[in-house]
Coordinates of C-alpha atoms in Angstrom, one line a residue:
M59 CA 15.2 9.6 -8.6
S60 CA 12.1 9.4 -6.4
Y61 CA 8.8 11.2 -6.2
N62 CA 9.9 13.5 -3.4
F63 CA 12.9 14.7 -5.2
L64 CA 12.9 18.1 -7.0
A65 CA 14.2 16.3 -10.1
Y66 CA 10.8 14.5 -10.5
F67 CA 8.2 17.2 -10.3
A68 CA 10.3 20.1 -11.4
L69 CA 12.3 18.4 -14.2
F70 CA 11.3 14.9 -15.3
L71 CA 7.5 15.4 -15.1
P72 CA 7.5 18.8 -16.9
I73 CA 9.7 17.5 -19.7
V74 CA 7.4 14.5 -20.2
I75 CA 4.3 16.8 -20.2
L76 CA 5.8 19.1 -22.8
I77 CA 6.9 16.4 -25.2
Y78 CA 3.6 14.5 -24.7
Q79 CA 1.6 17.6 -25.5
V80 CA 3.5 18.7 -28.7
V81 CA 3.6 15.2 -30.2
P82 CA 0.6 14.2 -32.4
Q83 CA -2.1 12.2 -30.4
K84 CA -1.5 8.9 -32.2
F85 CA 2.2 8.9 -31.0
R86 CA 1.6 10.0 -27.4
F87 CA 1.5 6.5 -26.1
V88 CA 5.1 6.2 -27.4
V89 CA 6.1 9.2 -25.3
L90 CA 4.6 7.7 -22.2
L91 CA 6.2 4.3 -22.8
I92 CA 9.7 5.9 -23.3
A93 CA 9.1 7.9 -20.1
D94 CA 8.1 4.8 -18.3
Y95 CA 11.1 2.9 -19.3
A96 CA 13.4 5.9 -18.8
F97 CA 12.1 6.3 -15.2
F98 CA 12.6 2.6 -14.5
I99 CA 16.1 2.6 -15.9
L100 CA 17.1 5.6 -13.9
I101 CA 16.2 3.7 -10.7
S102 CA 16.8 0.0 -11.5
R103 CA 19.1 0.2 -14.6
F104 CA 19.5 -3.1 -16.4
L105 CA 17.0 -4.8 -14.1
I106 CA 14.4 -3.6 -16.6
V107 CA 14.9 -7.0 -18.2
Y108 CA 12.6 -8.4 -15.5
L109 CA 9.8 -5.9 -16.5
L110 CA 10.3 -6.6 -20.2
F111 CA 10.1 -10.4 -19.6
A112 CA 7.0 -10.0 -17.5
T113 CA 5.4 -7.9 -20.2
V114 CA 6.0 -10.4 -23.0
L115 CA 4.9 -13.3 -20.7
T116 CA 1.7 -11.5 -19.7
F117 CA 0.9 -10.7 -23.4
L118 CA 1.4 -14.3 -24.6
F119 CA -0.4 -15.9 -21.7
G120 CA -3.4 -13.7 -22.2
L121 CA -3.6 -14.7 -25.9
W122 CA -3.1 -18.3 -25.0
I123 CA -6.1 -18.3 -22.6
E124 CA -8.2 -16.5 -25.2
K125 CA -7.2 -19.1 -27.9
I126 CA -8.4 -21.9 -25.7
S127 CA -11.7 -20.1 -25.2
L128 CA -12.2 -19.9 -28.9
M129 CA -11.6 -23.6 -29.6
E130 CA -14.8 -25.0 -31.0
D131 CA -13.8 -28.6 -30.7
L132 CA -13.6 -28.5 -26.9
S133 CA -16.5 -28.6 -24.5
S134 CA -17.0 -25.9 -21.9
K135 CA -15.6 -28.1 -19.2
E136 CA -12.5 -29.0 -21.2
K137 CA -11.9 -25.3 -22.0
T138 CA -12.1 -24.4 -18.3
K139 CA -9.7 -27.1 -17.3
K140 CA -7.1 -26.1 -20.0
K141 CA -7.5 -22.4 -19.2
R142 CA -7.0 -23.1 -15.5
K143 CA -3.7 -24.9 -16.2
V144 CA -2.5 -22.0 -18.4
L145 CA -3.5 -19.4 -15.8
A146 CA -1.8 -21.5 -13.1
L147 CA 1.4 -21.7 -15.1
G148 CA 1.4 -17.9 -15.8
I149 CA 0.9 -17.1 -12.1
I150 CA 3.4 -19.7 -10.9
I151 CA 6.2 -18.3 -13.2
N152 CA 5.6 -14.7 -11.9
I153 CA 5.3 -15.9 -8.3
L154 CA 8.5 -18.0 -8.6
I155 CA 10.5 -14.9 -9.9
I156 CA 9.4 -12.8 -6.9
L157 CA 10.0 -15.7 -4.5
V158 CA 13.5 -16.3 -5.7
L159 CA 14.4 -12.6 -5.7
K160 CA 12.8 -11.5 -2.5
Y161 CA 12.3 -14.6 -0.3
T162 CA 15.2 -17.0 -1.0
N163 CA 17.1 -15.8 2.1
F164 CA 14.1 -15.7 4.3
F165 CA 12.9 -19.3 3.6
G166 CA 16.4 -20.6 3.3
G167 CA 17.3 -19.1 6.6
A168 CA 14.2 -20.5 8.2
V169 CA 15.0 -24.0 6.9
V170 CA 18.6 -23.8 8.1
D171 CA 17.5 -22.6 11.5
F172 CA 15.3 -25.7 11.8
I173 CA 18.1 -28.0 10.7
R174 CA 20.4 -26.4 13.3
I175 CA 18.2 -27.8 16.0
F176 CA 19.7 -31.2 15.1
N177 CA 23.0 -30.1 13.6
K178 CA 24.8 -27.0 14.9
N179 CA 27.4 -27.1 12.2
V180 CA 25.0 -26.1 9.4
E181 CA 25.3 -22.5 8.2
F182 CA 23.4 -20.4 5.8
R183 CA 25.0 -17.8 3.7
P184 CA 22.6 -15.2 2.3
I185 CA 22.5 -14.7 -1.4
R186 CA 22.4 -11.1 -2.6
F187 CA 19.8 -10.6 -5.3
L188 CA 19.2 -7.3 -7.2
V189 CA 15.5 -6.6 -7.1
P190 CA 13.9 -4.2 -9.6
I191 CA 11.6 -1.5 -8.4
G192 CA 7.9 -2.2 -8.3
I193 CA 8.1 -6.0 -8.8
S194 CA 5.5 -6.6 -6.0
F195 CA 3.1 -4.1 -7.6
Y196 CA 3.3 -5.1 -11.2
T197 CA 3.2 -8.8 -10.4
L198 CA -0.2 -8.3 -8.8
Q199 CA -1.4 -6.4 -11.8
I200 CA -0.2 -9.3 -14.0
I201 CA -2.1 -11.8 -11.9
S202 CA -5.3 -9.7 -11.9
Y203 CA -5.1 -9.3 -15.7
L204 CA -4.6 -13.0 -16.4
T205 CA -7.3 -14.0 -14.0
D206 CA -9.8 -11.6 -15.5
V207 CA -9.0 -12.9 -19.0
Y208 CA -9.5 -16.5 -17.6
R209 CA -12.8 -15.5 -16.0
G210 CA -14.0 -13.8 -19.2
T211 CA -14.4 -10.4 -17.5
Q212 CA -11.5 -9.0 -19.6
K213 CA -10.7 -9.5 -23.2
A214 CA -7.2 -10.6 -24.0
E215 CA -5.1 -7.6 -25.3
H216 CA -3.8 -8.0 -28.8
K217 CA -1.4 -5.0 -28.6
I218 CA 1.6 -5.7 -26.5
V219 CA 2.3 -1.9 -26.2
K220 CA -0.9 -1.6 -24.1
I221 CA 0.3 -4.3 -21.8
A222 CA 3.6 -2.5 -21.5
L223 CA 2.0 0.8 -20.7
Y224 CA -0.3 -0.9 -18.1
L225 CA 2.6 -2.6 -16.3
S226 CA 5.1 0.3 -16.4
F227 CA 3.3 3.7 -16.0
F228 CA 6.0 5.7 -14.4
P229 CA 4.1 7.5 -11.6
Q230 CA 2.8 4.2 -10.2
I231 CA 5.6 1.8 -10.8
M232 CA 7.3 2.3 -7.4
E233 CA 4.4 2.3 -5.0
G234 CA 1.2 1.5 -6.9
P235 CA -1.7 1.8 -6.7
I236 CA -2.5 -1.7 -8.0
A237 CA -4.8 -1.0 -11.0
R238 CA -7.0 -3.4 -12.9
Y239 CA -6.4 -3.5 -16.7
H240 CA -9.8 -1.9 -17.6
E241 CA -9.1 1.0 -15.3
T242 CA -6.0 2.4 -17.0
A243 CA -4.9 0.6 -20.2
D244 CA -7.2 2.3 -22.7
A245 CA -6.6 5.8 -21.2
L246 CA -2.8 5.3 -21.3
F247 CA -2.9 4.3 -25.0
E248 CA -5.5 6.9 -26.1
G249 CA -3.1 9.8 -25.7
K250 CA -5.8 12.4 -24.8
P251 CA -4.5 16.0 -24.8
I252 CA -3.6 17.5 -21.5
Q253 CA -6.4 19.8 -20.3
F254 CA -5.7 22.9 -18.2
N255 CA -7.9 21.7 -15.4
N256 CA -6.1 18.3 -15.3
L257 CA -2.8 20.1 -15.2
K258 CA -3.9 22.5 -12.4
F259 CA -5.6 19.9 -10.2
G260 CA -2.8 17.4 -10.9
Y261 CA -0.1 19.7 -9.7
Q262 CA -2.2 20.8 -6.7
R263 CA -2.4 17.2 -5.6
I264 CA 1.3 16.7 -6.2
I265 CA 2.0 19.8 -4.0
W266 CA -0.2 18.4 -1.2
G267 CA 1.6 15.1 -1.4
L268 CA 5.0 16.8 -1.1
F269 CA 3.7 18.6 1.9
K270 CA 2.8 15.4 3.6
K271 CA 6.0 13.7 2.6
I272 CA 8.7 16.4 3.1
V273 CA 7.2 18.6 5.8
I274 CA 5.7 15.9 8.1
A275 CA 7.0 12.4 7.3
D276 CA 10.7 13.3 6.7
R277 CA 10.8 15.8 9.6
I278 CA 9.8 13.2 12.2
F279 CA 11.9 10.4 10.6
P280 CA 15.1 11.0 12.7
A281 CA 13.1 10.4 16.0
V282 CA 11.7 7.2 14.6
K283 CA 15.1 6.0 13.5
Y284 CA 16.7 6.8 16.9
I285 CA 13.9 5.3 19.0
Y286 CA 13.8 2.0 17.1
R287 CA 17.6 1.7 17.2
D288 CA 18.1 2.4 20.9
Y289 CA 14.7 1.2 22.3
Y290 CA 16.3 -1.1 24.9
M291 CA 17.8 2.0 26.7
L292 CA 14.6 4.1 26.6
D293 CA 11.6 4.5 28.8
G294 CA 8.3 2.8 27.8
S295 CA 6.7 6.2 27.2
I296 CA 9.4 7.1 24.6
V297 CA 9.0 3.7 23.0
F298 CA 5.3 4.2 22.7
F299 CA 5.9 7.7 21.4
G300 CA 8.2 6.2 18.7
A301 CA 5.4 3.8 17.6
V302 CA 2.9 6.7 17.4
V303 CA 5.4 8.9 15.4
Y304 CA 6.2 6.0 13.1
T305 CA 2.5 5.4 12.4
C306 CA 2.2 9.1 11.5
Q307 CA 5.4 8.9 9.3
L308 CA 4.2 5.9 7.4
Y309 CA 0.7 7.3 6.7
M310 CA 2.0 10.8 5.7
E311 CA 4.7 9.2 3.5
F312 CA 2.6 6.6 1.8
S313 CA -0.6 8.8 1.4
G314 CA 1.7 11.7 0.3
A315 CA 3.3 9.5 -2.3
M316 CA -0.2 8.4 -3.5
D317 CA -1.2 12.1 -3.9
I318 CA 1.9 12.7 -6.0
I319 CA 1.1 9.5 -8.1
M320 CA -2.6 10.3 -8.5
G321 CA -1.8 13.9 -9.4
S322 CA 0.7 12.8 -12.0
G323 CA -1.8 10.5 -13.5
E324 CA -4.5 13.2 -13.4
I325 CA -2.3 15.5 -15.5
F326 CA -2.4 12.9 -18.4
G327 CA -6.1 12.2 -17.9
I328 CA -5.4 8.8 -16.2
N329 CA -7.7 8.2 -13.3
L330 CA -5.8 5.8 -11.1
P331 CA -7.8 4.0 -8.3
E332 CA -7.7 5.7 -4.9
N333 CA -5.6 4.0 -2.3
F334 CA -6.7 5.8 0.9
R335 CA -10.0 7.0 2.3
Q336 CA -9.4 8.6 5.7
P337 CA -8.2 5.4 7.4
F338 CA -8.0 6.9 10.9
F339 CA -11.8 7.5 10.8
A340 CA -12.3 3.8 10.7
R341 CA -14.7 2.1 13.2
T342 CA -13.1 -1.3 13.3
A343 CA -9.8 -2.9 12.2
G344 CA -11.5 -4.4 9.2
D345 CA -12.9 -0.9 8.3
F346 CA -9.3 0.5 8.7
W347 CA -8.1 -2.0 6.0
R348 CA -10.9 -1.1 3.7
R349 CA -9.6 2.5 3.8
W350 CA -5.8 1.8 3.9
H351 CA -4.0 0.6 0.8
I352 CA -7.4 0.0 -0.8
T353 CA -6.2 -1.5 -4.0
L354 CA -4.1 -4.2 -2.2
G355 CA -7.1 -5.0 -0.1
T356 CA -9.5 -5.3 -3.1
F357 CA -6.9 -7.4 -4.9
F358 CA -6.8 -9.9 -2.0
K359 CA -10.6 -9.8 -1.7
D360 CA -11.2 -10.6 -5.4
Y361 CA -8.3 -13.0 -6.1
I362 CA -7.8 -14.8 -2.8
F363 CA -10.7 -14.3 -0.3
Y364 CA -13.5 -15.2 -2.7
P365 CA -11.7 -18.0 -4.6
V366 CA -10.6 -19.6 -1.3
S367 CA -14.0 -19.3 0.4
L368 CA -15.8 -20.8 -2.6
A369 CA -13.2 -23.6 -3.1
K370 CA -14.7 -27.1 -2.9
P371 CA -12.5 -28.4 -0.1
V372 CA -13.3 -25.3 2.0
K373 CA -17.0 -25.6 1.3
K374 CA -17.0 -29.4 2.2
A375 CA -15.1 -28.6 5.5
A376 CA -17.6 -25.9 6.3
K377 CA -20.5 -28.3 5.6
K378 CA -19.1 -31.0 7.9
I379 CA -18.4 -28.5 10.8
K380 CA -21.9 -27.1 10.3
E381 CA -23.4 -30.5 10.7
K382 CA -21.4 -31.2 13.9
C383 CA -21.2 -27.8 15.5
G384 CA -24.3 -26.1 14.3
K385 CA -25.2 -23.4 11.8
T386 CA -23.7 -20.5 13.9
V387 CA -20.2 -22.0 14.0
G388 CA -20.4 -23.4 10.4
K389 CA -21.0 -20.0 8.8
F390 CA -17.7 -18.7 10.0
V391 CA -15.5 -21.6 8.6
A392 CA -15.2 -20.5 4.9
P393 CA -14.7 -16.8 5.6
T394 CA -12.2 -17.5 8.4
V395 CA -10.1 -19.9 6.2
A396 CA -10.1 -17.3 3.4
L397 CA -9.3 -14.5 5.8
F398 CA -6.3 -16.5 7.1
C399 CA -5.0 -17.0 3.6
V400 CA -5.5 -13.3 2.9
W401 CA -3.5 -12.2 5.9
V402 CA -0.7 -14.7 5.3
C403 CA -0.3 -13.3 1.8
N404 CA -0.6 -9.7 3.0
G405 CA 2.1 -10.2 5.6
L406 CA 4.5 -12.0 3.1
W407 CA 3.7 -9.4 0.4
H408 CA 5.1 -6.6 2.6
G409 CA 8.5 -8.3 2.9
A410 CA 10.6 -11.3 3.8
N411 CA 10.7 -10.9 7.6
W412 CA 8.9 -12.7 10.5
T413 CA 7.7 -9.2 11.6
F414 CA 5.6 -8.9 8.5
L415 CA 4.1 -12.4 8.9
F416 CA 3.3 -11.6 12.5
Y417 CA 1.8 -8.3 11.4
G418 CA -0.5 -10.3 9.1
M419 CA -1.5 -12.7 11.8
Y420 CA -2.0 -9.9 14.2
Y421 CA -4.7 -8.4 12.0
F422 CA -6.2 -11.8 11.2
V423 CA -6.8 -12.4 14.9
I424 CA -8.2 -9.0 15.5
I425 CA -10.6 -9.0 12.5
F426 CA -11.6 -12.6 13.3
I427 CA -12.6 -11.5 16.8
E428 CA -14.4 -8.5 15.4
N429 CA -16.4 -10.8 13.1
I430 CA -17.5 -13.3 15.7
T431 CA -18.3 -10.6 18.3
E432 CA -20.1 -8.1 16.0
N433 CA -23.7 -9.4 16.6
P434 CA -23.2 -10.1 20.3
I435 CA -21.9 -6.6 20.9
K436 CA -24.8 -5.1 18.8
K437 CA -27.3 -7.0 20.9
L438 CA -25.6 -6.0 24.1
N439 CA -25.7 -2.3 23.1
E440 CA -29.4 -2.6 22.3
K441 CA -30.1 -4.3 25.6
L442 CA -28.2 -1.7 27.6
H443 CA -29.6 1.1 25.4
I444 CA -26.1 2.3 24.4
K445 CA -26.2 4.7 21.5
T446 CA -23.3 4.0 19.2
T447 CA -23.7 7.5 17.8
N448 CA -22.9 9.0 21.2
W449 CA -19.7 11.1 21.2
L450 CA -18.2 9.2 24.1
Y451 CA -18.8 5.8 22.5
R452 CA -17.3 7.0 19.2
G453 CA -14.4 8.6 21.0
L454 CA -13.5 5.4 22.9
R455 CA -13.9 3.4 19.7
T456 CA -11.5 5.8 17.9
V457 CA -8.9 5.5 20.7
K458 CA -9.2 1.7 20.6
I459 CA -8.7 1.5 16.9
F460 CA -5.7 3.9 17.1
V461 CA -4.0 1.8 19.8
I462 CA -4.6 -1.3 17.7
I463 CA -3.0 0.4 14.7
V464 CA 0.0 1.8 16.6
I465 CA 0.8 -1.6 18.2
G466 CA 0.6 -3.2 14.8
E467 CA 2.9 -0.6 13.2
M468 CA 5.3 -1.1 16.1
F469 CA 5.8 -4.8 15.1
Y470 CA 5.7 -3.8 11.4
R471 CA 8.6 -1.4 11.8
A472 CA 10.7 -3.6 14.2
D473 CA 13.8 -5.2 12.6
T474 CA 13.1 -8.5 14.3
L475 CA 10.1 -10.1 16.0
K476 CA 12.2 -10.2 19.2
Q477 CA 12.6 -6.4 19.0
G478 CA 8.9 -6.0 18.5
F479 CA 8.0 -7.9 21.7
Q480 CA 10.7 -6.2 23.7
M481 CA 9.4 -2.8 22.7
F482 CA 5.9 -3.9 23.5
G483 CA 7.0 -5.2 26.9
R484 CA 8.7 -1.9 27.8
I485 CA 5.5 0.0 27.4
F486 CA 3.9 -2.1 30.2
S487 CA 6.9 -2.6 32.4
D488 CA 8.7 0.7 32.4
F489 CA 6.3 3.5 31.5
H490 CA 6.9 7.0 33.0
I491 CA 5.4 9.8 31.0
T492 CA 7.7 12.4 32.6
Q493 CA 10.6 10.7 31.0
L494 CA 9.3 11.5 27.6
F495 CA 9.5 15.3 28.4
R496 CA 12.8 15.0 30.2
K497 CA 14.5 13.1 27.4
F498 CA 12.7 14.9 24.5
G499 CA 15.8 16.9 23.5
T500 CA 17.8 13.6 22.9
L501 CA 15.3 12.2 20.4
R502 CA 16.9 13.8 17.3
V503 CA 14.0 16.2 16.9
D504 CA 13.4 19.6 18.6
W505 CA 10.2 21.4 19.6
L506 CA 10.2 23.3 16.3
D507 CA 10.2 20.0 14.4
I508 CA 7.3 18.7 16.5
F509 CA 5.5 22.1 16.2
I510 CA 5.7 22.0 12.4
A511 CA 4.8 18.3 12.2
V512 CA 1.8 18.9 14.5
L513 CA 0.6 21.8 12.4
G514 CA 0.9 19.6 9.3
I515 CA -1.0 16.8 10.9
I516 CA -3.8 19.2 12.0
A517 CA -4.0 20.5 8.4
V518 CA -4.2 16.9 7.1
T519 CA -6.8 16.0 9.7
V520 CA -9.0 19.0 8.8
I521 CA -8.9 18.0 5.1
G522 CA -9.7 14.4 6.1
V523 CA -12.8 15.5 8.0
L524 CA -14.0 17.5 5.0
C525 CA -13.3 14.6 2.7
E526 CA -15.2 12.2 5.1
K527 CA -18.2 14.5 4.7
N528 CA -17.9 14.2 0.9
I529 CA -16.7 17.7 0.5
K530 CA -14.5 18.1 -2.6
V531 CA -11.8 20.4 -1.2
R532 CA -9.9 21.2 -4.4
E533 CA -13.2 22.0 -6.2
K534 CA -14.3 24.2 -3.3
I535 CA -11.0 26.1 -3.3
D536 CA -11.3 26.5 -7.1
G537 CA -14.4 28.5 -6.5
W538 CA -12.5 31.1 -4.4
K539 CA -11.4 34.4 -5.9
L540 CA -8.2 34.3 -7.9
P541 CA -6.0 36.2 -5.4
L542 CA -7.1 33.9 -2.5
R543 CA -6.4 30.7 -4.6
W544 CA -2.9 32.0 -5.6
A545 CA -2.2 33.0 -2.0
L546 CA -3.1 29.5 -0.7
W547 CA -1.1 27.5 -3.2
L548 CA 1.9 29.8 -3.3
G549 CA 1.8 29.9 0.5
L550 CA 1.8 26.0 0.6
I551 CA 4.7 25.9 -1.8
M552 CA 6.7 28.4 0.3
F553 CA 5.9 26.4 3.4
I554 CA 7.3 23.3 1.8
V555 CA 10.4 25.2 0.6
I556 CA 11.0 26.8 4.0
F557 CA 10.0 24.0 6.4
G558 CA 10.6 20.9 4.2
A559 CA 13.1 18.4 5.6
Y560 CA 15.5 18.3 2.7
G561 CA 18.9 19.7 1.6
S562 CA 21.8 20.4 3.9
G563 CA 21.5 18.9 7.4
Y564 CA 18.8 16.4 6.4
A565 CA 19.4 12.8 5.3
A566 CA 17.5 11.6 2.2
V567 CA 14.6 9.4 3.3
D568 CA 13.8 6.5 0.9
L569 CA 10.1 5.8 0.2
I570 CA 9.1 2.9 2.5
Y571 CA 6.7 1.1 0.2
A572 CA 9.1 1.5 -2.8
G573 CA 11.1 -1.4 -1.2
Y574 CA 8.2 -3.8 -1.6

């Protein structure tokens, strides 16, 4: 079962809502927890043991850190040292689990490839591990909870059921968002009754998410699959088209899944943190990543960037470089080291493939260049009297960012790093725009598919423009007269039913981020 399947929003979710509402408030958390584990078992079956182990471990380590904090016979320095060791142990155990399950073959293969330089007879046989859904997401939530308890910004939880609810909430278990403990735990346990407005707005957002996923993302998927499979036989214009279409697919699928997740949480009065904020309106690559997968970015900022940049070795290195090379160079040392660590982790988090690691380094280099050129470009614009609010300047900036994003996603989607570079090379060595139109009929999509997808993208863009202007679209629509509201939402539902890429003739498309 997945979020885009009829079984989720027309069967599983309504049953949970009904039972949740009729059960007394003090037992509603039990309903949610049963629903969480039932959802997990439906997808990962017996692999739920990993989640149960992680839940117990998180609960015990939180209490352990708190116990050290309350020891009166220890000095503040001794407490900090002991707590740091416990925190490190808790994080290492969780990281080791994910490393073994997801990265054994990647690192093992890399080591064997290196050994084969000296001994050609060495072979590596991949080990097949069964990986539970959501492990990359709930592991980060565990790390954030334990770190916050260590820092004293979060009290250790004494009810294991609250930890269980926090780590397993069924709408977010597959794709996030990555919530902090204080953002969801109390609301999940409280069992507030479902309000009509929550139900209405929640299902509206679910419908909007299904529109993005089924009508747009799944409809253009066949073209992406074909182009990335047969790229070496295709013209550069078609390869670039494939990269653009994949960028659209990824955004529509992931943001659509987030809408379904956020809407599901909203029904139960759970305000999950937003994961997207009109990313294609970004002014820089850094700004793009502050708008795309927001909760992952804020996790890396709070738990990797700041700790690394403030670490004693990094500060000492920055001081030495500052003394030798000057203040201007020295001020970039700590942020650059921290930024490098963030993007290594970001790349590896997305998967065990060199393409993901390259993807991380790609954005590290671009954002680093943006950081060191920000002030010089600003001064140059002032000197040349260039207005950054000018429509031409803004348009060129938008095109630049879009090209950066598309090239990044080309490598992100490629099966191997070699494929990514070959596709990139074809764009510059064999690009004939006429070939795109001549061969369009062979790309596994027809003009109707593109027409429907473009209509959908235009609709999403218009909504994005309104949201960028801080206009609350659903609230505005709610102010319309009843017949207009019903016409809009029923029309959208019918559009999904008629033009959605599902059922006979369409292959089921797995959620991309659910594999992380």
